PDB file of C-alpha atoms in Angstrom:
ATOM      1  CA  UNK A 170     109.777  93.357 109.100  1.00 38.00           C
ATOM      2  CA  UNK A 171     106.992  91.632 110.996  1.00 43.00           C
ATOM      3  CA  UNK A 172     107.198  88.498 113.108  1.00 39.00           C
ATOM      4  CA  UNK A 173     104.017  86.963 114.503  1.00 43.00           C
ATOM      5  CA  UNK A 174     103.755  84.314 117.195  1.00 41.00           C
ATOM      6  CA  UNK A 175     100.483  82.651 118.132  1.00 36.00           C
ATOM      7  CA  UNK A 176      99.755  80.826 121.341  1.00 40.00           C
ATOM      8  CA  UNK A 177      96.516  79.739 122.969  1.00 37.00           C
ATOM      9  CA  UNK A 178      95.705  80.858 126.478  1.00 40.00           C
ATOM     10  CA  UNK A 179      92.353  79.632 127.740  1.00 40.00           C
ATOM     11  CA  UNK A 180      89.809  80.926 125.200  1.00 43.00           C
ATOM     12  CA  UNK A 181      91.751  83.905 123.874  1.00 44.00           C
ATOM     13  CA  UNK A 182      94.538  84.199 121.349  1.00 46.00           C
ATOM     14  CA  UNK A 183      97.571  86.366 121.848  1.00 51.00           C
ATOM     15  CA  UNK A 184      99.350  87.803 118.845  1.00 59.00           C
ATOM     16  CA  UNK A 185     102.794  89.266 119.511  1.00 56.00           C
ATOM     17  CA  UNK A 186     103.932  91.512 116.689  1.00 57.00           C
ATOM     18  CA  UNK A 187     107.532  92.618 116.379  1.00 47.00           C
ATOM     19  CA  UNK A 188     107.298  96.100 114.883  1.00 44.00           C
ATOM     20  CA  UNK A 189     110.504  97.589 113.533  1.00 35.00           C
ATOM     21  CA  UNK A 190     110.790 100.879 111.638  1.00 40.00           C
ATOM     22  CA  UNK A 191     110.174 101.370 108.790  1.00 36.00           C
ATOM     23  CA  UNK A 192     107.405  98.824 109.144  1.00 51.00           C
ATOM     24  CA  UNK A 193     104.407 101.052 108.464  1.00 50.00           C
ATOM     25  CA  UNK A 194     102.749  99.448 105.435  1.00 54.00           C
ATOM     26  CA  UNK A 195     102.771 101.454 102.229  1.00 55.00           C
ATOM     27  CA  UNK A 196      99.340 101.727 100.684  1.00 54.00           C
ATOM     28  CA  UNK A 197      99.952 100.197  97.260  1.00 51.00           C
ATOM     29  CA  UNK A 198      96.775  98.094  97.072  1.00 51.00           C
ATOM     30  CA  UNK A 199      93.999  99.764  95.113  1.00 51.00           C
ATOM     31  CA  UNK A 200      91.444  97.660  97.002  1.00 54.00           C
ATOM     32  CA  UNK A 201      92.255  99.179 100.405  1.00 62.00           C
ATOM     33  CA  UNK A 202      91.110 102.713 101.334  1.00 72.00           C
ATOM     34  CA  UNK A 203      93.148 105.537  99.832  1.00 94.00           C
ATOM     35  CA  UNK A 204      91.326 108.624 101.113  1.00 98.00           C
ATOM     36  CA  UNK A 205      90.740 108.739 104.861  1.00 98.00           C
ATOM     37  CA  UNK A 206      89.270 111.192 107.326  1.00 98.00           C
ATOM     38  CA  UNK A 207      90.929 111.354 110.754  1.00 98.00           C
ATOM     39  CA  UNK A 208      88.971 112.880 113.632  1.00 98.00           C
ATOM     40  CA  UNK A 209      90.743 113.943 116.816  1.00 96.00           C
ATOM     41  CA  UNK A 210      93.844 114.935 114.884  1.00 96.00           C
ATOM     42  CA  UNK A 211      94.899 117.595 117.412  1.00 94.00           C
ATOM     43  CA  UNK A 212      95.331 114.933 120.110  1.00 93.00           C
ATOM     44  CA  UNK A 213      98.516 112.956 120.644  1.00 94.00           C
ATOM     45  CA  UNK A 214      97.084 109.719 119.244  1.00 96.00           C
ATOM     46  CA  UNK A 215      95.408 111.430 116.302  1.00 96.00           C
ATOM     47  CA  UNK A 216      98.697 113.121 115.463  1.00 96.00           C
ATOM     48  CA  UNK A 217     100.431 109.735 115.335  1.00 96.00           C
ATOM     49  CA  UNK A 218      97.704 108.274 113.102  1.00 97.00           C
ATOM     50  CA  UNK A 219      97.886 111.164 110.641  1.00 97.00           C
ATOM     51  CA  UNK A 220     101.689 111.129 110.448  1.00 96.00           C
ATOM     52  CA  UNK A 221     101.887 107.370 109.929  1.00 96.00           C
ATOM     53  CA  UNK A 222      99.090 107.466 107.351  1.00 97.00           C
ATOM     54  CA  UNK A 223     100.919 110.170 105.390  1.00 96.00           C
ATOM     55  CA  UNK A 224     104.137 108.143 105.573  1.00 94.00           C
ATOM     56  CA  UNK A 225     102.159 105.191 104.185  1.00 95.00           C
ATOM     57  CA  UNK A 226     101.029 107.335 101.202  1.00 95.00           C
ATOM     58  CA  UNK A 227      97.378 107.774 102.179  1.00 97.00           C
ATOM     59  CA  UNK A 228      95.422 110.890 101.289  1.00 97.00           C
ATOM     60  CA  UNK A 229      94.449 112.284 104.677  1.00 98.00           C
ATOM     61  CA  UNK A 230      91.758 114.808 105.553  1.00 98.00           C
ATOM     62  CA  UNK A 231      91.407 116.125 109.099  1.00 98.00           C
ATOM     63  CA  UNK A 232      88.561 118.104 110.649  1.00 97.00           C
ATOM     64  CA  UNK A 233      89.664 120.314 113.545  1.00 96.00           C
ATOM     65  CA  UNK A 234      88.157 123.164 115.500  1.00 92.00           C
ATOM     66  CA  UNK A 235      91.432 125.042 115.852  1.00 91.00           C
ATOM     67  CA  UNK A 236      94.242 124.427 113.380  1.00 90.00           C
ATOM     68  CA  UNK A 237      96.652 126.274 115.677  1.00 88.00           C
ATOM     69  CA  UNK A 238      96.553 123.244 118.000  1.00 87.00           C
ATOM     70  CA  UNK A 239      97.987 120.895 115.379  1.00 92.00           C
ATOM     71  CA  UNK A 240     101.198 119.196 116.510  1.00 90.00           C
ATOM     72  CA  UNK A 241     102.568 118.120 113.120  1.00 88.00           C
ATOM     73  CA  UNK A 242     106.090 118.775 112.017  1.00 87.00           C
ATOM     74  CA  UNK A 243     106.637 121.169 109.152  1.00 87.00           C
ATOM     75  CA  UNK A 244     107.183 118.464 106.525  1.00 89.00           C
ATOM     76  CA  UNK A 245     103.850 116.868 107.421  1.00 91.00           C
ATOM     77  CA  UNK A 246     102.022 120.184 107.170  1.00 90.00           C
ATOM     78  CA  UNK A 247     103.560 120.684 103.731  1.00 92.00           C
ATOM     79  CA  UNK A 248     102.585 117.204 102.557  1.00 95.00           C
ATOM     80  CA  UNK A 249     100.311 117.590  99.506  1.00 95.00           C
ATOM     81  CA  UNK A 250      98.317 114.544 100.657  1.00 97.00           C
ATOM     82  CA  UNK A 251      97.104 116.385 103.781  1.00 97.00           C
ATOM     83  CA  UNK A 252      93.887 118.434 103.706  1.00 97.00           C
ATOM     84  CA  UNK A 253      92.991 120.475 106.789  1.00 97.00           C
ATOM     85  CA  UNK A 254      89.357 121.485 107.312  1.00 97.00           C
ATOM     86  CA  UNK A 255      88.168 123.702 110.159  1.00 97.00           C
ATOM     87  CA  UNK A 256      84.857 122.711 111.706  1.00 97.00           C
ATOM     88  CA  UNK A 257      83.080 120.788 114.451  1.00 96.00           C
ATOM     89  CA  UNK A 258      82.358 117.075 114.828  1.00 96.00           C
ATOM     90  CA  UNK A 259      79.001 118.122 116.270  1.00 96.00           C
ATOM     91  CA  UNK A 260      78.028 119.853 113.023  1.00 97.00           C
ATOM     92  CA  UNK A 261      76.313 117.655 110.440  1.00 97.00           C
ATOM     93  CA  UNK A 262      77.247 120.091 107.670  1.00 98.00           C
ATOM     94  CA  UNK A 263      80.922 120.124 108.668  1.00 98.00           C
ATOM     95  CA  UNK A 264      81.047 116.326 108.873  1.00 98.00           C
ATOM     96  CA  UNK A 265      79.318 115.911 105.513  1.00 98.00           C
ATOM     97  CA  UNK A 266      81.879 118.227 103.970  1.00 97.00           C
ATOM     98  CA  UNK A 267      84.730 116.242 105.514  1.00 98.00           C
ATOM     99  CA  UNK A 268      83.360 112.717 104.897  1.00 98.00           C
ATOM    100  CA  UNK A 269      82.277 113.266 101.302  1.00 97.00           C
ATOM    101  CA  UNK A 270      84.460 111.248  98.872  1.00 96.00           C
ATOM    102  CA  UNK A 271      86.377 109.488 101.666  1.00 98.00           C
ATOM    103  CA  UNK A 272      87.009 105.729 101.714  1.00 97.00           C
ATOM    104  CA  UNK A 273      87.255 105.406 105.505  1.00 98.00           C
ATOM    105  CA  UNK A 274      86.932 107.310 108.773  1.00 98.00           C
ATOM    106  CA  UNK A 275      89.323 106.925 111.722  1.00 98.00           C
ATOM    107  CA  UNK A 276      87.873 108.329 114.923  1.00 98.00           C
ATOM    108  CA  UNK A 277      90.482 109.131 117.586  1.00 96.00           C
ATOM    109  CA  UNK A 278      88.300 111.534 119.542  1.00 94.00           C
ATOM    110  CA  UNK A 279      88.666 111.363 123.289  1.00 85.00           C
ATOM    111  CA  UNK A 280      86.268 112.604 125.964  1.00 72.00           C
ATOM    112  CA  UNK A 281      87.297 115.743 127.796  1.00 66.00           C
ATOM    113  CA  UNK A 282      86.895 116.530 131.483  1.00 57.00           C
ATOM    114  CA  UNK A 283      86.650 120.250 130.806  1.00 52.00           C
ATOM    115  CA  UNK A 284      84.423 121.912 129.935  1.00 61.00           C
ATOM    116  CA  UNK A 285      81.724 119.730 131.481  1.00 63.00           C
ATOM    117  CA  UNK A 286      79.603 120.055 128.322  1.00 65.00           C
ATOM    118  CA  UNK A 287      82.194 117.994 126.405  1.00 71.00           C
ATOM    119  CA  UNK A 288      82.283 114.942 128.689  1.00 81.00           C
ATOM    120  CA  UNK A 289      79.866 113.235 126.294  1.00 89.00           C
ATOM    121  CA  UNK A 290      81.395 114.501 123.057  1.00 91.00           C
ATOM    122  CA  UNK A 291      82.376 110.991 121.886  1.00 94.00           C
ATOM    123  CA  UNK A 292      78.854 109.582 121.991  1.00 94.00           C
ATOM    124  CA  UNK A 293      77.199 112.771 120.751  1.00 95.00           C
ATOM    125  CA  UNK A 294      79.535 113.072 117.778  1.00 97.00           C
ATOM    126  CA  UNK A 295      79.405 109.353 116.957  1.00 97.00           C
ATOM    127  CA  UNK A 296      75.683 109.553 116.215  1.00 97.00           C
ATOM    128  CA  UNK A 297      76.335 112.339 113.719  1.00 98.00           C
ATOM    129  CA  UNK A 298      79.360 110.532 112.254  1.00 98.00           C
ATOM    130  CA  UNK A 299      77.293 107.400 111.636  1.00 98.00           C
ATOM    131  CA  UNK A 300      74.535 109.400 109.977  1.00 98.00           C
ATOM    132  CA  UNK A 301      76.974 111.300 107.783  1.00 98.00           C
ATOM    133  CA  UNK A 302      78.804 108.123 106.757  1.00 98.00           C
ATOM    134  CA  UNK A 303      75.564 106.442 105.736  1.00 98.00           C
ATOM    135  CA  UNK A 304      74.397 109.529 103.847  1.00 97.00           C
ATOM    136  CA  UNK A 305      77.694 109.679 101.932  1.00 98.00           C
ATOM    137  CA  UNK A 306      77.906 105.886 101.511  1.00 97.00           C
ATOM    138  CA  UNK A 307      81.208 105.563 103.379  1.00 98.00           C
ATOM    139  CA  UNK A 308      81.337 102.153 105.088  1.00 97.00           C
ATOM    140  CA  UNK A 309      84.754 101.738 106.729  1.00 98.00           C
ATOM    141  CA  UNK A 310      85.116 103.023 110.292  1.00 98.00           C
ATOM    142  CA  UNK A 311      87.848 102.508 112.881  1.00 98.00           C
ATOM    143  CA  UNK A 312      87.134 103.873 116.362  1.00 98.00           C
ATOM    144  CA  UNK A 313      89.442 104.040 119.368  1.00 96.00           C
ATOM    145  CA  UNK A 314      87.603 102.730 122.415  1.00 90.00           C
ATOM    146  CA  UNK A 315      88.742 102.217 125.995  1.00 77.00           C
ATOM    147  CA  UNK A 316      89.817  98.848 127.394  1.00 63.00           C
ATOM    148  CA  UNK A 317      88.934  99.701 130.997  1.00 55.00           C
ATOM    149  CA  UNK A 318      85.250  99.399 130.025  1.00 48.00           C
ATOM    150  CA  UNK A 319      85.779  95.761 129.079  1.00 49.00           C
ATOM    151  CA  UNK A 320      86.544  94.561 132.596  1.00 51.00           C
ATOM    152  CA  UNK A 321      84.436  96.901 134.705  1.00 52.00           C
ATOM    153  CA  UNK A 322      81.813  95.188 136.877  1.00 52.00           C
ATOM    154  CA  UNK A 323      78.225  96.424 137.001  1.00 54.00           C
ATOM    155  CA  UNK A 324      78.844  97.894 140.453  1.00 51.00           C
ATOM    156  CA  UNK A 325      81.990  99.684 139.269  1.00 51.00           C
ATOM    157  CA  UNK A 326      80.112 101.094 136.281  1.00 55.00           C
ATOM    158  CA  UNK A 327      77.261 102.273 138.533  1.00 56.00           C
ATOM    159  CA  UNK A 328      79.631 103.952 140.996  1.00 52.00           C
ATOM    160  CA  UNK A 329      81.597 105.379 138.075  1.00 55.00           C
ATOM    161  CA  UNK A 330      78.651 107.547 137.079  1.00 53.00           C
ATOM    162  CA  UNK A 331      79.373 109.664 140.170  1.00 56.00           C
ATOM    163  CA  UNK A 332      82.988 110.437 139.185  1.00 59.00           C
ATOM    164  CA  UNK A 333      84.277 112.431 136.236  1.00 59.00           C
ATOM    165  CA  UNK A 334      86.551 109.593 135.112  1.00 64.00           C
ATOM    166  CA  UNK A 335      83.648 107.160 135.357  1.00 66.00           C
ATOM    167  CA  UNK A 336      81.529 109.428 133.181  1.00 74.00           C
ATOM    168  CA  UNK A 337      84.298 109.523 130.573  1.00 74.00           C
ATOM    169  CA  UNK A 338      84.456 105.719 130.473  1.00 78.00           C
ATOM    170  CA  UNK A 339      80.657 105.511 130.328  1.00 83.00           C
ATOM    171  CA  UNK A 340      80.621 107.866 127.353  1.00 87.00           C
ATOM    172  CA  UNK A 341      83.144 105.706 125.481  1.00 88.00           C
ATOM    173  CA  UNK A 342      80.989 102.665 126.201  1.00 88.00           C
ATOM    174  CA  UNK A 343      77.930 104.483 124.846  1.00 92.00           C
ATOM    175  CA  UNK A 344      79.949 105.431 121.786  1.00 95.00           C
ATOM    176  CA  UNK A 345      80.781 101.770 121.145  1.00 94.00           C
ATOM    177  CA  UNK A 346      77.115 100.787 121.321  1.00 95.00           C
ATOM    178  CA  UNK A 347      76.220 103.535 118.832  1.00 97.00           C
ATOM    179  CA  UNK A 348      78.858 102.256 116.402  1.00 97.00           C
ATOM    180  CA  UNK A 349      77.482  98.713 116.608  1.00 97.00           C
ATOM    181  CA  UNK A 350      73.889  99.806 116.001  1.00 96.00           C
ATOM    182  CA  UNK A 351      74.606 100.457 112.319  1.00 96.00           C
ATOM    183  CA  UNK A 352      76.495  97.264 111.471  1.00 95.00           C
ATOM    184  CA  UNK A 353      74.284  96.785 108.408  1.00 96.00           C
ATOM    185  CA  UNK A 354      75.651  99.978 106.870  1.00 97.00           C
ATOM    186  CA  UNK A 355      79.065 100.438 108.531  1.00 98.00           C
ATOM    187  CA  UNK A 356      82.069  98.089 108.555  1.00 98.00           C
ATOM    188  CA  UNK A 357      83.504  98.977 111.924  1.00 98.00           C
ATOM    189  CA  UNK A 358      86.468  98.057 114.077  1.00 98.00           C
ATOM    190  CA  UNK A 359      86.663  99.278 117.677  1.00 97.00           C
ATOM    191  CA  UNK A 360      90.227  99.327 118.976  1.00 95.00           C
ATOM    192  CA  UNK A 361      90.494  99.025 122.744  1.00 92.00           C
ATOM    193  CA  UNK A 362      93.810  99.944 124.304  1.00 89.00           C
ATOM    194  CA  UNK A 363      95.801  99.756 127.492  1.00 83.00           C
ATOM    195  CA  UNK A 364      97.001 102.919 129.217  1.00 84.00           C
ATOM    196  CA  UNK A 365      98.367 105.237 126.527  1.00 89.00           C
ATOM    197  CA  UNK A 366     101.696 107.033 126.722  1.00 92.00           C
ATOM    198  CA  UNK A 367     103.910 108.957 124.308  1.00 93.00           C
ATOM    199  CA  UNK A 368     106.798 106.813 123.170  1.00 92.00           C
ATOM    200  CA  UNK A 369     108.415 104.887 120.350  1.00 91.00           C
ATOM    201  CA  UNK A 370     106.875 102.205 118.180  1.00 91.00           C
ATOM    202  CA  UNK A 371     107.293  98.964 120.172  1.00 87.00           C
ATOM    203  CA  UNK A 372     106.097  95.369 120.334  1.00 86.00           C
ATOM    204  CA  UNK A 373     102.435  95.077 121.240  1.00 88.00           C
ATOM    205  CA  UNK A 374      99.932  92.329 122.000  1.00 86.00           C
ATOM    206  CA  UNK A 375      96.494  91.733 120.527  1.00 87.00           C
ATOM    207  CA  UNK A 376      93.684  90.218 122.612  1.00 82.00           C
ATOM    208  CA  UNK A 377      95.920  89.356 125.538  1.00 70.00           C
ATOM    209  CA  UNK A 378      93.743  88.797 128.629  1.00 62.00           C
ATOM    210  CA  UNK A 379      93.682  92.332 129.969  1.00 53.00           C
ATOM    211  CA  UNK A 380      96.734  92.839 132.161  1.00 55.00           C
ATOM    212  CA  UNK A 381      96.719  96.641 132.609  1.00 57.00           C
ATOM    213  CA  UNK A 382      99.754  97.121 130.387  1.00 76.00           C
ATOM    214  CA  UNK A 383     100.707 100.458 128.890  1.00 86.00           C
ATOM    215  CA  UNK A 384     101.044 100.913 125.129  1.00 90.00           C
ATOM    216  CA  UNK A 385     102.590 103.740 123.151  1.00 93.00           C
ATOM    217  CA  UNK A 386     100.383 105.889 120.959  1.00 94.00           C
ATOM    218  CA  UNK A 387     102.778 105.188 118.091  1.00 95.00           C
ATOM    219  CA  UNK A 388     102.052 101.458 118.460  1.00 94.00           C
ATOM    220  CA  UNK A 389      98.281 102.027 118.525  1.00 95.00           C
ATOM    221  CA  UNK A 390      98.565 104.142 115.378  1.00 96.00           C
ATOM    222  CA  UNK A 391     100.598 101.389 113.742  1.00 95.00           C
ATOM    223  CA  UNK A 392      97.850  98.852 114.484  1.00 95.00           C
ATOM    224  CA  UNK A 393      95.181 101.214 113.109  1.00 97.00           C
ATOM    225  CA  UNK A 394      97.038 101.733 109.819  1.00 96.00           C
ATOM    226  CA  UNK A 395      97.580  97.981 109.469  1.00 94.00           C
ATOM    227  CA  UNK A 396      93.894  97.329 110.136  1.00 96.00           C
ATOM    228  CA  UNK A 397      92.971  99.974 107.586  1.00 95.00           C
ATOM    229  CA  UNK A 398      94.963  98.037 105.007  1.00 94.00           C
ATOM    230  CA  UNK A 399      94.057  94.471 105.990  1.00 94.00           C
ATOM    231  CA  UNK A 400      90.549  94.660 107.576  1.00 96.00           C
ATOM    232  CA  UNK A 401      91.329  91.592 109.688  1.00 94.00           C
ATOM    233  CA  UNK A 402      89.122  92.783 112.560  1.00 96.00           C
ATOM    234  CA  UNK A 403      85.885  93.801 110.823  1.00 97.00           C
ATOM    235  CA  UNK A 404      82.975  94.114 113.274  1.00 97.00           C
ATOM    236  CA  UNK A 405      85.276  93.121 116.146  1.00 96.00           C
ATOM    237  CA  UNK A 406      86.776  94.833 119.179  1.00 93.00           C
ATOM    238  CA  UNK A 407      90.450  93.858 119.459  1.00 93.00           C
ATOM    239  CA  UNK A 408      92.286  94.890 122.612  1.00 90.00           C
ATOM    240  CA  UNK A 409      95.922  95.888 122.173  1.00 90.00           C
ATOM    241  CA  UNK A 410      98.456  96.435 124.920  1.00 86.00           C
ATOM    242  CA  UNK A 411     102.189  96.698 125.381  1.00 83.00           C
ATOM    243  CA  UNK A 412     104.559  94.959 127.755  1.00 73.00           C
ATOM    244  CA  UNK A 413     105.123  97.630 130.391  1.00 62.00           C
ATOM    245  CA  UNK A 414     102.940  97.749 133.491  1.00 52.00           C
ATOM    246  CA  UNK A 415     101.004 100.892 134.274  1.00 47.00           C
ATOM    247  CA  UNK A 416     102.611 103.082 136.883  1.00 48.00           C
ATOM    248  CA  UNK A 417     100.578 103.305 140.071  1.00 42.00           C
TER     249      UNK A 417
END
């Protein structure tokens, strides 16, 4: 069941979606992507995306460095629609192997504070992902960005370069610019989020003026799977957030 309410607020539009299980859309439309590659599947958000995609009857491939870090339940691991490949997102050969014959790529990779060499993994890997997608003629891409970048002032961004957290945000911003560079060949959507937390699927808002609200990873995954099916936000950067304020 899905209820949508629209209201104007200055120049932005807020969409409030009432999400109730089992509301994850089943992929029954032959026009929408059927085979998808999910990157960052060992993370909490990537795990949610993979599980919801499998529940929606997608064929899911994941590329991971260490399959022992997977957090899936046993019935997901036994799902015949799940293919697990071991490799690196920084390897062109590994990405070509994973992207070949896919209909779409969902990138849930997050920057890491440690080791220091991986602070820029999102931007470094995105260049290779773009190249591999174009080589294999895969157009659809959904990337998880970071909403904090949207409201940061120039001074805050400059000062952020001197902190680890600032460098992580800067890398996500660089990643977004890399995605947009290949608009001619890639149909992208960049999903910006509020503060993420582990929790149930809940109501969430789209393009609400940024209010520093938390949102569950399950809700973000739900939006990603819906966007995969509907493509309502092609070449756009929707911001989604929940209704609970971030803890200080």
